[in-house]
Coordinates of C-alpha atoms and ligand atoms in Angstrom, one line a residue:
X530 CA -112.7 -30.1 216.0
X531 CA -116.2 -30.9 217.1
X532 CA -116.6 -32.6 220.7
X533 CA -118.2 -35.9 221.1
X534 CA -121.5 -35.1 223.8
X535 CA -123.2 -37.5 225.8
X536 CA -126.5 -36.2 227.7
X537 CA -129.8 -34.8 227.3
X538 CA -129.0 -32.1 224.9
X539 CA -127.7 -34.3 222.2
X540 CA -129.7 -34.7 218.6
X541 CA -128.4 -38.2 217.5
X542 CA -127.8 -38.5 213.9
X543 CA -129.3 -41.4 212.3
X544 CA -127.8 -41.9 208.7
X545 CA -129.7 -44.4 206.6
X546 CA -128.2 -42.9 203.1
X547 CA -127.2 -46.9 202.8
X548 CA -131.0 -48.0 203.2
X549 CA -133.5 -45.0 202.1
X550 CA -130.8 -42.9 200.3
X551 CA -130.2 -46.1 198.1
X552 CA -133.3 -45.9 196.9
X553 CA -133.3 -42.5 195.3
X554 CA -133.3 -43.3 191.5
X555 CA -129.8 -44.2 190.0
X556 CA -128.1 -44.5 193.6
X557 CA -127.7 -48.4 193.4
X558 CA -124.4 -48.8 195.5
X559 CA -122.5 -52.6 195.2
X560 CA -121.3 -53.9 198.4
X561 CA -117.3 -52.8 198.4
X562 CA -118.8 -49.0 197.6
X563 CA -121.2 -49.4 200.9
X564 CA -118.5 -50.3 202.9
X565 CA -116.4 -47.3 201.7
X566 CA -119.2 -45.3 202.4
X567 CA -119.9 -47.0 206.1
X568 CA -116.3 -46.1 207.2
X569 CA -116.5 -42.6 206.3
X570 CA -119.7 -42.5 208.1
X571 CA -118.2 -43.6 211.0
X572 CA -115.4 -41.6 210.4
X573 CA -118.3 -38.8 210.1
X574 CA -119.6 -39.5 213.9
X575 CA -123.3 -40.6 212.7
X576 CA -124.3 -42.7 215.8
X577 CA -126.5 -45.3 214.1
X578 CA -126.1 -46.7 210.5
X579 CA -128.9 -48.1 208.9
X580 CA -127.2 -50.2 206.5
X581 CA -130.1 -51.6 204.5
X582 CA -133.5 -54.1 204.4
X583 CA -131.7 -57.1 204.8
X584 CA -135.0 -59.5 203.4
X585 CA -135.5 -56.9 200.4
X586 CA -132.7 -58.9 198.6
X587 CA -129.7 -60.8 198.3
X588 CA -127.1 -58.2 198.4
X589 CA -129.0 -56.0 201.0
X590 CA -128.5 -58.9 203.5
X591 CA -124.9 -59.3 202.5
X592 CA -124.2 -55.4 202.9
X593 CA -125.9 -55.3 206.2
X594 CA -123.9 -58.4 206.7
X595 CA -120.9 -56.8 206.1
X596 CA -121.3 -53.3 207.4
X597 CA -121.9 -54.8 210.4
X598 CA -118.5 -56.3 210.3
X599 CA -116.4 -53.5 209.7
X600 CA -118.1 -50.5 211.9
X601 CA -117.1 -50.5 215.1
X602 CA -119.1 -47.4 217.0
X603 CA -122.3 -46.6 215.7
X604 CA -125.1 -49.0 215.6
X605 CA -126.2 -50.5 212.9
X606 CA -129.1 -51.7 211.6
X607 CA -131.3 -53.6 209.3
X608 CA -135.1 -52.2 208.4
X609 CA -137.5 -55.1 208.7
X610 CA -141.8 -55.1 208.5
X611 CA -143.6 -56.2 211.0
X612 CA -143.0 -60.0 210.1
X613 CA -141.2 -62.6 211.7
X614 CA -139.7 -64.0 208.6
X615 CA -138.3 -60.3 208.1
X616 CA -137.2 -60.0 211.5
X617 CA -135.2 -63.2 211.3
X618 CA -133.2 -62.0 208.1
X619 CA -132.9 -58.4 209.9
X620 CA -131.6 -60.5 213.1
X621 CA -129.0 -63.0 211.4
X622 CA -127.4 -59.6 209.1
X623 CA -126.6 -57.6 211.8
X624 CA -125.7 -60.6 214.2
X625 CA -121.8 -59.8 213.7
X626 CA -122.0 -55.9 214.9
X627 CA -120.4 -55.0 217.8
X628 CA -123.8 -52.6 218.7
X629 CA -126.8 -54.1 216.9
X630 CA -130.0 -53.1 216.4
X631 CA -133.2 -53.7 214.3
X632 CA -135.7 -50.9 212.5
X633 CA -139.4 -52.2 212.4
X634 CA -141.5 -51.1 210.5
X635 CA -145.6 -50.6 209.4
X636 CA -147.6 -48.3 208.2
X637 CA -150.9 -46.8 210.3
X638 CA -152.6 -44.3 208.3
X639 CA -156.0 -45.5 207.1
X640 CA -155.0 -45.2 203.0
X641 CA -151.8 -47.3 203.7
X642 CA -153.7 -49.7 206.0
X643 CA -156.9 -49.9 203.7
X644 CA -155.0 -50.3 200.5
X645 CA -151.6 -51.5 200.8
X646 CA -151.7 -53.2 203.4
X647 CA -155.4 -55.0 203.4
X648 CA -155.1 -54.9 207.2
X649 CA -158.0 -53.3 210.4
X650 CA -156.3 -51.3 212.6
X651 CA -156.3 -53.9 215.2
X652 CA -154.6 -56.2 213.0
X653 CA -151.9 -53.7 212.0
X654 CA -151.7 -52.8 216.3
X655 CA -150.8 -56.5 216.6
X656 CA -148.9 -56.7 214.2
X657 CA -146.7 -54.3 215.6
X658 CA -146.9 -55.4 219.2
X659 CA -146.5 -59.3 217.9
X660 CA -143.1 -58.5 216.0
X661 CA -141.3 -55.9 218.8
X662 CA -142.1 -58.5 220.9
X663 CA -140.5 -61.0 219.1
X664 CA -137.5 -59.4 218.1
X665 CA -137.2 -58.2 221.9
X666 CA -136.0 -62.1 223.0
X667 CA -132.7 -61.9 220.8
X668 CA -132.4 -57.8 220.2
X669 CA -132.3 -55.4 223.1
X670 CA -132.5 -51.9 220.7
X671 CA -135.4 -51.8 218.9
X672 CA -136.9 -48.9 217.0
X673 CA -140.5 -48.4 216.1
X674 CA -141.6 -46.9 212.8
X675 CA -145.6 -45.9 211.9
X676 CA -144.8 -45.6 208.4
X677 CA -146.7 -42.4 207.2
X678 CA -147.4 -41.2 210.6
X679 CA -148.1 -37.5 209.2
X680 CA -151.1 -38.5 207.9
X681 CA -152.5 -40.8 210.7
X682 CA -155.2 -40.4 212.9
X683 CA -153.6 -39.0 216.4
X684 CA -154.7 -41.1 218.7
X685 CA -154.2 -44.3 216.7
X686 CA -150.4 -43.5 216.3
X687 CA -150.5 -43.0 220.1
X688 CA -152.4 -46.0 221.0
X689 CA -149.6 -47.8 218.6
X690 CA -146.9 -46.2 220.3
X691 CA -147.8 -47.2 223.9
X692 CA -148.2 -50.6 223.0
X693 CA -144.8 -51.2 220.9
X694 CA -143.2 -49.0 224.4
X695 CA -144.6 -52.3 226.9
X696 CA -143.7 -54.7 224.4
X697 CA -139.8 -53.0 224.0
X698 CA -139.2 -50.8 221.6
X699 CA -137.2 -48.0 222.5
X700 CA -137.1 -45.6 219.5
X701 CA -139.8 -44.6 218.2
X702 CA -139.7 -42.9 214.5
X703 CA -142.5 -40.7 213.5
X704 CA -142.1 -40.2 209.4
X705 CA -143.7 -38.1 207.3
X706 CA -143.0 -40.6 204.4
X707 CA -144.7 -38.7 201.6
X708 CA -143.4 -35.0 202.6
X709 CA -147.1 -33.6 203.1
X710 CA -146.2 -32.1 206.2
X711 CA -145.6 -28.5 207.1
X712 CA -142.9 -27.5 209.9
X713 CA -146.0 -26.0 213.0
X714 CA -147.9 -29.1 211.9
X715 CA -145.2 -31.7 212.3
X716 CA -144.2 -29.9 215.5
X717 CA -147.2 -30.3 216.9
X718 CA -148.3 -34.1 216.0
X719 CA -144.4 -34.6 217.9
X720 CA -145.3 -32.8 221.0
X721 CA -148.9 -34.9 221.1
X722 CA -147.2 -37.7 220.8
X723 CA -144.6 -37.8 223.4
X724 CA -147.5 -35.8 225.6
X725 CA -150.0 -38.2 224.9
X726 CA -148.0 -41.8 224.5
X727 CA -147.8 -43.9 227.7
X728 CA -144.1 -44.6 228.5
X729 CA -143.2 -42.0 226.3
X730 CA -140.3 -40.8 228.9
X731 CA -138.5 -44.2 228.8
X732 CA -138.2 -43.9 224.9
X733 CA -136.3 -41.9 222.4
X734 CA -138.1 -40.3 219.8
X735 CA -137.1 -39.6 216.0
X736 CA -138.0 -38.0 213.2
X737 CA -137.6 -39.4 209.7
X738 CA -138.6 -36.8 206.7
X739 CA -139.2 -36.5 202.8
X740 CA -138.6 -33.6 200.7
X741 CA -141.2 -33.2 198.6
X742 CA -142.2 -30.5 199.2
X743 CA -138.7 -29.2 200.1
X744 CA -139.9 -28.5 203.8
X745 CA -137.7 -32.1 205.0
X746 CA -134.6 -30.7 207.2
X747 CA -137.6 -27.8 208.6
X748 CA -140.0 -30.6 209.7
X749 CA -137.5 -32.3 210.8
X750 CA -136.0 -29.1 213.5
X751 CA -139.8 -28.6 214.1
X752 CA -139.6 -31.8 215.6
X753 CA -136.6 -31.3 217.6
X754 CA -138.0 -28.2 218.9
X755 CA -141.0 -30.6 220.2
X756 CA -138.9 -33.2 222.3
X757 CA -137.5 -35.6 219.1
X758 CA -134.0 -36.4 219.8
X759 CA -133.1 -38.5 216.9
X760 CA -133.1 -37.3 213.3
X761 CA -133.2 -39.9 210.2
X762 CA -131.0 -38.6 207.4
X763 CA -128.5 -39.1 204.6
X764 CA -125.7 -37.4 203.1
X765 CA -126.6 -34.7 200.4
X766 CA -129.9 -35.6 201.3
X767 CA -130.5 -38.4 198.7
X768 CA -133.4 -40.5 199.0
X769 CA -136.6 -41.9 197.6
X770 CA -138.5 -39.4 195.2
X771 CA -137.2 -36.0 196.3
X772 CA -134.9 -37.4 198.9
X773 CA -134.4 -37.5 202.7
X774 CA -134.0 -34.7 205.2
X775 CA -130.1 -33.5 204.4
X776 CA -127.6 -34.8 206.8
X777 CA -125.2 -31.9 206.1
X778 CA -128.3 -29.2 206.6
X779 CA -129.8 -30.6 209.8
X780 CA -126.5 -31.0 211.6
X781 CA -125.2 -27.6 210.3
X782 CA -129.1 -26.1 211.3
X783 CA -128.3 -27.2 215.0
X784 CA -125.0 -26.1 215.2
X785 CA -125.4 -22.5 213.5
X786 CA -128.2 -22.0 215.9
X787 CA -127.4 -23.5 219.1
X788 CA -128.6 -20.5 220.6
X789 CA -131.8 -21.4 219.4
X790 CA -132.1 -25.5 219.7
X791 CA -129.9 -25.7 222.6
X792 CA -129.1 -29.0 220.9
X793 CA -125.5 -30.7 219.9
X794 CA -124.7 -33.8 217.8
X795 CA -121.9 -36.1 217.7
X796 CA -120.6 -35.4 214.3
X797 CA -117.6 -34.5 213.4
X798 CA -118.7 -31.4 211.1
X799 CA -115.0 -31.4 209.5
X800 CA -115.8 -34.7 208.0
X801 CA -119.1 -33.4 206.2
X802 CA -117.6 -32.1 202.7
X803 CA -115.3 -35.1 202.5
X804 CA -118.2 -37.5 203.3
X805 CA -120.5 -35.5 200.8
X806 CA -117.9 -35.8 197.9
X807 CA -117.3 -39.5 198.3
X808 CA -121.7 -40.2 197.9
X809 CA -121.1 -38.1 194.6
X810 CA -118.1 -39.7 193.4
X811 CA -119.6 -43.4 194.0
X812 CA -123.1 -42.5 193.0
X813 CA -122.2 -40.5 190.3
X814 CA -124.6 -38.1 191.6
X815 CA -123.4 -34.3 191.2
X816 CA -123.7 -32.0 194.3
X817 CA -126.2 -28.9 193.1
X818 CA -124.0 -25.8 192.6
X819 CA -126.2 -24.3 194.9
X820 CA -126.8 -27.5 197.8
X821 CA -126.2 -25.8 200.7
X822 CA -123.3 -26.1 202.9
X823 CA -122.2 -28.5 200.6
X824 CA -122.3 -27.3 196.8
X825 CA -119.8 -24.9 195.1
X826 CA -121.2 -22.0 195.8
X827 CA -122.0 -22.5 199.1
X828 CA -119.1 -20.4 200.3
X829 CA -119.1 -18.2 197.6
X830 CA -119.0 -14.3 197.7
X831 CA -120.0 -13.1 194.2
X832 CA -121.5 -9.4 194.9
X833 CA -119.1 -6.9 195.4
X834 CA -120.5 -5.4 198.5
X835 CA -120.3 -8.9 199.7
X836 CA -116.9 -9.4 199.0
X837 CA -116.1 -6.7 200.8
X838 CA -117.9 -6.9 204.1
X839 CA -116.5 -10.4 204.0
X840 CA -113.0 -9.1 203.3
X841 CA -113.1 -6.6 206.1
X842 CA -115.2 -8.8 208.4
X843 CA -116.3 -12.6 207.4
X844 CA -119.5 -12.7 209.7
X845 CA -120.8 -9.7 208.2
X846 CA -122.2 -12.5 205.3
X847 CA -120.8 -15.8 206.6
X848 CA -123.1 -17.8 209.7
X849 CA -120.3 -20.6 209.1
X850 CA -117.2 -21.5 207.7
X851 CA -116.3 -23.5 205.3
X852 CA -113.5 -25.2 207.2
X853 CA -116.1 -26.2 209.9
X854 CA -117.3 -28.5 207.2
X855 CA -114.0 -29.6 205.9
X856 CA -114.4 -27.6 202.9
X857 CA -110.8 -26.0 203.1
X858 CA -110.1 -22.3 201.3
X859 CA -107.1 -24.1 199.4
X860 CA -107.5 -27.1 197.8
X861 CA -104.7 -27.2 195.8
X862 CA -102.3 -30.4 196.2
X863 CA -99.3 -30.8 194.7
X864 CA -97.7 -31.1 191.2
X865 CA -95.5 -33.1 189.1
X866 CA -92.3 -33.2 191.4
X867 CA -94.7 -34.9 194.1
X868 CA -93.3 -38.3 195.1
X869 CA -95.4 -41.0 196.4
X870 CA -95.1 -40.8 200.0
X871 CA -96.6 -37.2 199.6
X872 CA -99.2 -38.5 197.2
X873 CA -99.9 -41.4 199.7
X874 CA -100.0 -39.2 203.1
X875 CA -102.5 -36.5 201.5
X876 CA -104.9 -39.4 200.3
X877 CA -104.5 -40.5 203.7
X878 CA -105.9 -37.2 205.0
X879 CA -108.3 -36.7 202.2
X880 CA -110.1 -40.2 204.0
X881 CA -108.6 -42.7 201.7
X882 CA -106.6 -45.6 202.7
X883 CA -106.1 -47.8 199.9
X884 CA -104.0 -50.7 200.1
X885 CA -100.4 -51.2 198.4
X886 CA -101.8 -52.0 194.5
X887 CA -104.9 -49.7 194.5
X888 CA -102.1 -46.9 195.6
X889 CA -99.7 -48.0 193.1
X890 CA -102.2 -47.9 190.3
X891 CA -103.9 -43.6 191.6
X892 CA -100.2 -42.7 192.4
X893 CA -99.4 -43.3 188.3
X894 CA -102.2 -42.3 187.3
X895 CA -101.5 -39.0 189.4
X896 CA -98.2 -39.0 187.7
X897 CA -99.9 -38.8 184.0
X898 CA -102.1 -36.5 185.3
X899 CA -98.8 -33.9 186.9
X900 CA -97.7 -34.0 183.3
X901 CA -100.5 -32.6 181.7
X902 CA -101.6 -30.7 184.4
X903 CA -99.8 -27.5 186.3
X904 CA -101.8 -27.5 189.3
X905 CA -103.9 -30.9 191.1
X906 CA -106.2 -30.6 193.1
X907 CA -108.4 -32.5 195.8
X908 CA -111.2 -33.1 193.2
X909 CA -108.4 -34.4 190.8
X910 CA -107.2 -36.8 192.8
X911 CA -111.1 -38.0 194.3
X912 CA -111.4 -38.9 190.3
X913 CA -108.8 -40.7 189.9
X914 CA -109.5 -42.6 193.2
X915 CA -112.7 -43.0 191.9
X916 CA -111.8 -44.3 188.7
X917 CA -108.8 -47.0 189.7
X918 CA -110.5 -47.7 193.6
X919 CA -113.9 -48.1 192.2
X920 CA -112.9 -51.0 189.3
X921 CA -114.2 -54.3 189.4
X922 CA -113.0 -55.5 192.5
X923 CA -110.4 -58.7 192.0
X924 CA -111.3 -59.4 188.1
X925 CA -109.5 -58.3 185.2
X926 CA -111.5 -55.9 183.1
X927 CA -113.0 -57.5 179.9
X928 CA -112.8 -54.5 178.0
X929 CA -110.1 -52.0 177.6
X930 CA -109.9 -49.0 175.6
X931 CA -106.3 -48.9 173.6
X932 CA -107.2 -45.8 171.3
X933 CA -110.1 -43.2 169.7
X934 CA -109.9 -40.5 167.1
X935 CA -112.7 -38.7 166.3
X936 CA -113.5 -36.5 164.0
X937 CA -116.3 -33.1 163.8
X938 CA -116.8 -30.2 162.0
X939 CA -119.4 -28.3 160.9
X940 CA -120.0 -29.7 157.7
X941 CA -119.4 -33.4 158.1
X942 CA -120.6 -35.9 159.8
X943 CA -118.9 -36.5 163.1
X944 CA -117.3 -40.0 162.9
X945 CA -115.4 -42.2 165.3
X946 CA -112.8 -44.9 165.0
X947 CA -112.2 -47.1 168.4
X948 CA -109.8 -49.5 169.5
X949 CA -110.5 -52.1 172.4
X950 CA -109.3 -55.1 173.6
X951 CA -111.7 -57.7 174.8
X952 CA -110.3 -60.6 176.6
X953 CA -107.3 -59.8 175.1
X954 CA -108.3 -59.6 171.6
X955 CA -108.2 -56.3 170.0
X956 CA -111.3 -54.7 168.4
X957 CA -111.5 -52.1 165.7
X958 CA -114.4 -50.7 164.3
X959 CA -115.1 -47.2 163.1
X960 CA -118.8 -45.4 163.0
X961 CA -121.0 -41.9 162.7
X962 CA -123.4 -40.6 164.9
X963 CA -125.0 -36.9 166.0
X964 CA -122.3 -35.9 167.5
X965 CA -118.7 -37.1 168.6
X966 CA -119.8 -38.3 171.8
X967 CA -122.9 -40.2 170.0
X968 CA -120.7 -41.6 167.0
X969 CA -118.2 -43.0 170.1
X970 CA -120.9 -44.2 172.1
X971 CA -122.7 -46.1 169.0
X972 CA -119.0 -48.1 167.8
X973 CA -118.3 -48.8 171.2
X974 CA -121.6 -50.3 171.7
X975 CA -121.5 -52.3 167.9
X976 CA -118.0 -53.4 168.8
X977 CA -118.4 -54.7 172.3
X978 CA -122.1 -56.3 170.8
X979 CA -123.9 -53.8 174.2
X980 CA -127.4 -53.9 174.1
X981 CA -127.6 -51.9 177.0
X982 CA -129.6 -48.6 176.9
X983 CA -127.6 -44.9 178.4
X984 CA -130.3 -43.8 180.8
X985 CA -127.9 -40.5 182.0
X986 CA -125.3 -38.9 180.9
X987 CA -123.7 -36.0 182.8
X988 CA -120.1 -34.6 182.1
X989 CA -118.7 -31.7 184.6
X990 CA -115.4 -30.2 184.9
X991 CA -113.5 -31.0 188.2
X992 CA -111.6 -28.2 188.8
X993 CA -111.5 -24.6 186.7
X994 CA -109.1 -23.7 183.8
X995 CA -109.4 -25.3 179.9
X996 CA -107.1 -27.8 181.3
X997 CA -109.3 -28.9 183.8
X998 CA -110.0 -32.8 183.9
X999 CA -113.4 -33.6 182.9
X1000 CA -115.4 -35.8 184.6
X1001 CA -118.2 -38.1 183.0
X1002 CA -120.5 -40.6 184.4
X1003 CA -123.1 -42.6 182.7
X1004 CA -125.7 -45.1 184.0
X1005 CA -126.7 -47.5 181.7
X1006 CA -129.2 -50.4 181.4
X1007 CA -130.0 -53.6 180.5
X1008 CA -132.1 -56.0 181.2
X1009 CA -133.8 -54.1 184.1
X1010 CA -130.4 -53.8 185.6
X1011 CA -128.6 -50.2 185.9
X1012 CA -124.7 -50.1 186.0
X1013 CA -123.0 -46.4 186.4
X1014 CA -119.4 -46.0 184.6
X1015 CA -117.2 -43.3 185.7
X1016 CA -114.1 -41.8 183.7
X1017 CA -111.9 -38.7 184.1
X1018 CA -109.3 -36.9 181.7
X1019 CA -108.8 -33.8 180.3
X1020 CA -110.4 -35.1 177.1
X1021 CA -114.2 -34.8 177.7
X1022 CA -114.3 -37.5 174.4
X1023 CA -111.8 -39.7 176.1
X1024 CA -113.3 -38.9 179.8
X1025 CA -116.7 -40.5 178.0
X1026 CA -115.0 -43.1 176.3
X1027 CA -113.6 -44.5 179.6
X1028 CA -117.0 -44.0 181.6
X1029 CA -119.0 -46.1 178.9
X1030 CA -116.1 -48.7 179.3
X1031 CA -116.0 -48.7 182.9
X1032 CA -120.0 -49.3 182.8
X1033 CA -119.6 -52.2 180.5
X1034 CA -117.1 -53.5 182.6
X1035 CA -119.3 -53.8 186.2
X1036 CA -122.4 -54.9 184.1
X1037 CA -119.8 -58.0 182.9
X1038 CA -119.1 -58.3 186.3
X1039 CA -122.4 -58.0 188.3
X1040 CA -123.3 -60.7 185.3
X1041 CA -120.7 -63.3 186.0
X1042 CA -121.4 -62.3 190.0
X1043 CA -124.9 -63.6 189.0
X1044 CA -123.8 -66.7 187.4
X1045 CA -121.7 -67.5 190.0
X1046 CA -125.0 -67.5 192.5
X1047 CA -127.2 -69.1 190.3
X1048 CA -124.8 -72.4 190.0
X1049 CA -124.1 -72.4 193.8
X1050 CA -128.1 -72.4 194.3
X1051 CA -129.9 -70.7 197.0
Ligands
KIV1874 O1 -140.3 -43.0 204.8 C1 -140.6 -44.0 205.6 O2 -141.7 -44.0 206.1 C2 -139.6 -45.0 205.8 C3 -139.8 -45.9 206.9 C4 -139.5 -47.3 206.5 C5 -139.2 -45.5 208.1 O3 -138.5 -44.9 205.2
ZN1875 ZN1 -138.2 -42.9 204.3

């Protein structure tokens, strides 16, 4: 197991996969799939959470609100401009965590300043210096973010930084928001920095990159090499645009090659698959076959003169192991003679503790499952999790699919007849469409009266074999609003069937959620 550190030589891991990994495109998380996600990242050994932008919205303050409830170690945090009414909201979210802290932010590069923001640079200096300075009489930890520092003028950023040091900020992030940096550059504006700022010594400093242009987790070890001793990341490296620097990759980077970095973090590498697998499973986000340390393949000897230098010695093609990352050889779990105290103890080690009903309802689903099945694995089991935990929290489901027959060949048109039951009424209708999944899709969406839109559609097989389960998600949207479904079975039809119902299902509940706010008034 890794070692928790304390010192000088330790990188701290700052995870904002809540705040900037949310807003990679189709990652919308709802509140109860955040705070899954927070306990497994403390679970992970991140020591600071960013949990969200708690004035951006309603439910950002609330899951802020809330993380900061349930974590107990690492700090969290709430990102806020550089604007008192902001820092207030940031403030009153993360009031209930046991360490708090607040993230300010603004941008100093002359395009951001001159365009977006309309401001001089003295303006945007006291800005900064005016809002660390007010946070700073309720907050003790305060980090300092020049949004787009990569492409600032030098010495503006350090005149910036030694200001928002004397007025109490004691993190300060350096991002190269856009990803337009290269690795000896990004080194190099570090070391200036923490040469050049006054104070520099009494402050921590970070690095916070984009992958653009796939250089993120690189700039980011550039700029450990150069003094930074926090990293900004998220798990599987999800994130605006092309994403964050990789959680996984950086903390696996330092480890492989502490000979190099000298440099140790606080996680708990064992819990990096499981926390990787859990952001897919709620995003509905697949990992790349080929993510490393994370995807499929990672771990995978394919060549034969691989194979057998790894057979007769396994650093002969391996730097790591895939049990240092939790990823273990055999992930095989039981079968149908497993009772429920088995089933309960191994989701238990697999990270999930679900209470008494959500256990009652995987542990017979596992049970259909051991009947079809020979063999069920981990990935198996995450499914089902993710299809009876992730529900509709407290509300019945409106819709639910009682049967589908479909029919295809090559020289008719493939046709579907589906059964549901809405609100307790049942529902037949039968329709045609390009293909089965299509002719489904379309008499699901005439029956239920959906006007919703499928933006994505991705189906993968869990495990191997024809008897795999498949696994479908599908994001759909209405109305501006983007819900993600999720189903599993070894029916890819039925697997699709049950994702598009699921969807429907949270879109009728984020609705009546909405309702519900909108009579109770601001
Ligand atoms: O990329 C960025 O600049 C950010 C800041 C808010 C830190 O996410
Ligand atoms: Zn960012």
């Amino acid at each position: 197991m890794s070692k928790k550190n304390t010192g000088e030589s330790v990188v701290r891991i700052f995870d904002t996969t809540l705040r900037d990994g949310e807003q990679s495109p189709g990652a919308s998380m709802n509140v109860d799939e955040k705070i899954l996600l927070a306990r497994q990242l403390e679970k992970l050994g991140v020591d600071v959470i960013e949990a969200g932008f708690a004035a951006s919205s309603e439910g950002d303050f609330e899951s802020v609100d809330r993380v900061s409830r349930v974590v107990k170690r690492p700090i969290v945090l709430s990102l806020a401009r550089a604007q008192e009414g902001d820092i207030k909201r940031a403030l009153k979210a993360v009031d209930r965590a046991r360490r708090p802290g607040i993230h300010i932010f603004i941008a100093t590069s002359d395009i951001h300043m001159k365009h977006k923001l309309r401001m001089s640079r003295n303006e945007v200096l006291d800005a900064a210096v005016l809002s660390v300075k007010f946070a700073k009489k309720h907050m003790d930890y305060i980090e300092f973010s020049a949004e787009d520092a990569s492409r600032s003028e030098r010495d503006f950023l350090v005149e910036v930084f030694t200001e928002v040091i004397r007025a109490g900020a004691n993190i300060l992030n350096v991002p190269d928001t856009t990803g337009y940096a290269i690795p000896s550059e990004f080194g190099s504006l570090v070391r200036y920095l923490i040469e050049r700022t006054e104070g520099s010594e009494r402050a921590t400093w970070s690095a916070h990159c984009h992958n653009d242009l796939g250089l993120a987790v690189s700039n980011s070890l550039a700029a450990v090499a150069s003094g930074a001793r926090q990293v900004e990341c998220t798990i599987n490296g999800i994130g605006e645009r092309a994403g964050n620097t990789s959680l996984e990759e950086i903390v696996m980077a330092l480890r492989t090659r502490k000979d190099l970095f000298g440099m140790t973090t606080n996680v708990v590498t064992e819990q990096i698959y499981p926390s990787s697998r859990l952001l897919s499973q709620i995003t509905g986000i697949p990992i790349p076959i080929n993510k490393p340390i994370v995807g499929d393949n990672a771990f995978a000897h394919e060549a034969g003169i691989h194979q057998d230098g790894v057979l007769k010695q396994k650093l002969t093609y391996e730097i790591m192991t895939p049990e240092s990352i939790g990823m273990s050889g055999n992930r095989l779990v039981m079968g149908k003679h497993s009772g429920r105290h088995a089933f309960s103890e191994r989701l238990k080690e697999m990270g999930f503790n679900l209470n008494k009903v959500d256990m009652n309802r995987a542990f017979l689903r596992f049970k259909e499952l051991a009947d079809k099945k020979k063999e069920v694995y981990e990935e198996d089991i995450e499914a089902i999790v993710a299809e009876e935990v992730f529900r509709v929290p407290g509300r019945p489901d409106r819709y639910e699919l009682l049967y589908l027959n479909v029919n295809s060949s090559s020289n008719a048109i493939p046709s579907a007849t589906v059964r549901i039951r809405i609100d307790g009424q049942e529902c037949v209708d039968h329709g045609t469409g390009d293909g089965v999944v299509d002719a489904c899709y379309k008499t699901i969406a005439k029956i239920t009266g959906s006007r919703s839109r499928l933006v994505r559609y991705t189906v993968k097989s869990i495990t191997g074999g024809t008897d795999a389960q498949g696994e479908v998600s599908c994001l759909i949207e209405e109305g501006g609003v983007r819900v993600l479904g999720k189903g599993a079975h070894t029916d890819i039809i039925i697997a699709s069937a049950l994702a598009y119902i699921h969807a429907l299902n949270r879109q009728e509940y984020r609705k009546h959620f909405r309702q519900m706010v909108e009579r109770q008034g601001p």
